[in-house]
């Protein structure tokens, strides 16, 4: 994200949120604007952005032993696990993105290899259109995108806000 923003014209602001201190340590070392809050509370920081990118915890608890030991033993559990199916936080993430984005704004959400269909269904149920699944550089389905149909908690008059 940092490299991408360096290539963009001036006037873009990056605000990052986290469930734990690891992201704060990284962003402070790299001099990025940062807020350390519950990821669903970050919505008050910006006013109707065009894009929200989210990498929420998405590992199912049952997959704990399948993770690389380096990840399993050193990354905070709150950064990895999201309930039995790995989707426990997705409805809250999608609801926060819906409240935050302007109409037509793009949400990008990383997920586990087997979660694309469920995430697309959650996006549609959360008021997003044009849901698409995307593959990472290894060819695995790893993130979904969707367009906010309205913005600001379902308000229809987004252009005047």
PDB file of C-alpha atoms in Angstrom, residues 38-131:
ATOM      1  CA  UNK A  38     -10.960  -1.042  16.584  1.00  0.00           C
ATOM      2  CA  UNK A  39     -11.138  -1.496  12.833  1.00  0.00           C
ATOM      3  CA  UNK A  40     -14.859  -0.749  12.772  1.00  0.00           C
ATOM      4  CA  UNK A  41     -14.292   2.544  14.652  1.00  0.00           C
ATOM      5  CA  UNK A  42     -11.921   3.967  12.029  1.00  0.00           C
ATOM      6  CA  UNK A  43     -14.900   5.249  10.021  1.00  0.00           C
ATOM      7  CA  UNK A  44     -14.975   8.594  11.821  1.00  0.00           C
ATOM      8  CA  UNK A  45     -11.431   9.450  10.666  1.00  0.00           C
ATOM      9  CA  UNK A  46     -12.124  10.041   6.985  1.00  0.00           C
ATOM     10  CA  UNK A  47     -14.928  11.654   5.078  1.00  0.00           C
ATOM     11  CA  UNK A  48     -16.239   9.439   2.301  1.00  0.00           C
ATOM     12  CA  UNK A  49     -13.105   7.976   0.685  1.00  0.00           C
ATOM     13  CA  UNK A  50     -13.129   6.402  -2.752  1.00  0.00           C
ATOM     14  CA  UNK A  51     -11.367   3.188  -1.674  1.00  0.00           C
ATOM     15  CA  UNK A  52     -11.206   1.139   1.519  1.00  0.00           C
ATOM     16  CA  UNK A  53      -8.672  -1.721   1.657  1.00  0.00           C
ATOM     17  CA  UNK A  54      -9.075  -4.238   4.494  1.00  0.00           C
ATOM     18  CA  UNK A  55      -6.956  -7.177   5.591  1.00  0.00           C
ATOM     19  CA  UNK A  56      -9.025  -8.484   8.503  1.00  0.00           C
ATOM     20  CA  UNK A  57      -8.313 -11.643  10.467  1.00  0.00           C
ATOM     21  CA  UNK A  58      -9.761 -14.504   8.376  1.00  0.00           C
ATOM     22  CA  UNK A  59      -8.146 -17.753   9.500  1.00  0.00           C
ATOM     23  CA  UNK A  60     -10.641 -20.306  10.846  1.00  0.00           C
ATOM     24  CA  UNK A  61      -9.751 -21.512  14.338  1.00  0.00           C
ATOM     25  CA  UNK A  62      -9.697 -25.105  13.059  1.00  0.00           C
ATOM     26  CA  UNK A  63      -6.823 -24.187  10.697  1.00  0.00           C
ATOM     27  CA  UNK A  64      -4.497 -23.079  13.482  1.00  0.00           C
ATOM     28  CA  UNK A  65      -2.223 -26.116  13.223  1.00  0.00           C
ATOM     29  CA  UNK A  66      -1.950 -25.789   9.439  1.00  0.00           C
ATOM     30  CA  UNK A  67      -0.295 -22.359   9.682  1.00  0.00           C
ATOM     31  CA  UNK A  68       3.462 -22.050   9.421  1.00  0.00           C
ATOM     32  CA  UNK A  69       4.961 -22.254  12.923  1.00  0.00           C
ATOM     33  CA  UNK A  70       6.520 -18.800  12.464  1.00  0.00           C
ATOM     34  CA  UNK A  71       3.068 -17.299  11.918  1.00  0.00           C
ATOM     35  CA  UNK A  72       1.196 -19.436  14.461  1.00  0.00           C
ATOM     36  CA  UNK A  73       3.715 -18.848  17.253  1.00  0.00           C
ATOM     37  CA  UNK A  74       4.565 -15.178  16.737  1.00  0.00           C
ATOM     38  CA  UNK A  75       1.633 -13.311  15.186  1.00  0.00           C
ATOM     39  CA  UNK A  76      -1.062 -12.181  17.618  1.00  0.00           C
ATOM     40  CA  UNK A  77      -4.170 -14.365  17.551  1.00  0.00           C
ATOM     41  CA  UNK A  78      -6.341 -11.271  17.036  1.00  0.00           C
ATOM     42  CA  UNK A  79      -4.516 -10.621  13.748  1.00  0.00           C
ATOM     43  CA  UNK A  80      -5.135 -14.149  12.474  1.00  0.00           C
ATOM     44  CA  UNK A  81      -8.290 -15.861  13.689  1.00  0.00           C
ATOM     45  CA  UNK A  82     -11.919 -14.962  13.112  1.00  0.00           C
ATOM     46  CA  UNK A  83     -14.136 -17.657  14.562  1.00  0.00           C
ATOM     47  CA  UNK A  84     -14.875 -21.178  13.414  1.00  0.00           C
ATOM     48  CA  UNK A  85     -15.206 -20.300   9.723  1.00  0.00           C
ATOM     49  CA  UNK A  86     -12.810 -17.332   9.571  1.00  0.00           C
ATOM     50  CA  UNK A  87     -15.649 -15.004   8.598  1.00  0.00           C
ATOM     51  CA  UNK A  88     -16.726 -13.796  12.025  1.00  0.00           C
ATOM     52  CA  UNK A  89     -15.539 -10.209  11.445  1.00  0.00           C
ATOM     53  CA  UNK A  90     -16.566  -9.900   7.787  1.00  0.00           C
ATOM     54  CA  UNK A  91     -20.103  -8.564   8.440  1.00  0.00           C
ATOM     55  CA  UNK A  92     -18.706  -5.814  10.698  1.00  0.00           C
ATOM     56  CA  UNK A  93     -15.955  -4.977   8.173  1.00  0.00           C
ATOM     57  CA  UNK A  94     -18.475  -4.768   5.335  1.00  0.00           C
ATOM     58  CA  UNK A  95     -20.901  -2.677   7.398  1.00  0.00           C
ATOM     59  CA  UNK A  96     -18.104  -0.253   8.327  1.00  0.00           C
ATOM     60  CA  UNK A  97     -17.015   0.046   4.693  1.00  0.00           C
ATOM     61  CA  UNK A  98     -20.614   0.683   3.654  1.00  0.00           C
ATOM     62  CA  UNK A  99     -20.950   3.516   6.185  1.00  0.00           C
ATOM     63  CA  UNK A 100     -17.603   4.993   5.198  1.00  0.00           C
ATOM     64  CA  UNK A 101     -17.511   4.864   1.389  1.00  0.00           C
ATOM     65  CA  UNK A 102     -19.116   7.340  -0.954  1.00  0.00           C
ATOM     66  CA  UNK A 103     -21.563   5.903  -3.496  1.00  0.00           C
ATOM     67  CA  UNK A 104     -19.600   3.980  -6.111  1.00  0.00           C
ATOM     68  CA  UNK A 105     -16.598   3.686  -3.788  1.00  0.00           C
ATOM     69  CA  UNK A 106     -14.545   0.499  -3.902  1.00  0.00           C
ATOM     70  CA  UNK A 107     -13.946  -1.926  -1.036  1.00  0.00           C
ATOM     71  CA  UNK A 108     -11.100  -4.440  -1.278  1.00  0.00           C
ATOM     72  CA  UNK A 109     -11.093  -7.256   1.301  1.00  0.00           C
ATOM     73  CA  UNK A 110      -8.451  -9.953   1.672  1.00  0.00           C
ATOM     74  CA  UNK A 111      -9.697 -13.417   2.647  1.00  0.00           C
ATOM     75  CA  UNK A 112      -8.654 -17.056   2.888  1.00  0.00           C
ATOM     76  CA  UNK A 113      -8.355 -19.321  -0.143  1.00  0.00           C
ATOM     77  CA  UNK A 114     -11.741 -20.971   0.387  1.00  0.00           C
ATOM     78  CA  UNK A 115     -13.745 -17.890   1.402  1.00  0.00           C
ATOM     79  CA  UNK A 116     -14.344 -16.012  -1.877  1.00  0.00           C
ATOM     80  CA  UNK A 117     -17.937 -17.165  -2.437  1.00  0.00           C
ATOM     81  CA  UNK A 118     -18.964 -16.477   1.163  1.00  0.00           C
ATOM     82  CA  UNK A 119     -17.326 -13.032   1.061  1.00  0.00           C
ATOM     83  CA  UNK A 120     -19.099 -12.178  -2.202  1.00  0.00           C
ATOM     84  CA  UNK A 121     -22.427 -13.172  -0.633  1.00  0.00           C
ATOM     85  CA  UNK A 122     -21.682 -11.020   2.424  1.00  0.00           C
ATOM     86  CA  UNK A 123     -20.765  -8.066   0.183  1.00  0.00           C
ATOM     87  CA  UNK A 124     -24.056  -8.365  -1.719  1.00  0.00           C
ATOM     88  CA  UNK A 125     -26.027  -8.676   1.516  1.00  0.00           C
ATOM     89  CA  UNK A 126     -24.173  -5.611   2.851  1.00  0.00           C
ATOM     90  CA  UNK A 127     -25.266  -3.368  -0.008  1.00  0.00           C
ATOM     91  CA  UNK A 128     -22.347  -3.725  -2.420  1.00  0.00           C
ATOM     92  CA  UNK A 129     -22.674  -4.308  -6.161  1.00  0.00           C
ATOM     93  CA  UNK A 130     -20.240  -5.557  -8.791  1.00  0.00           C
ATOM     94  CA  UNK A 131     -18.742  -8.131  -6.442  1.00  0.00           C
TER      95      UNK A 131
END
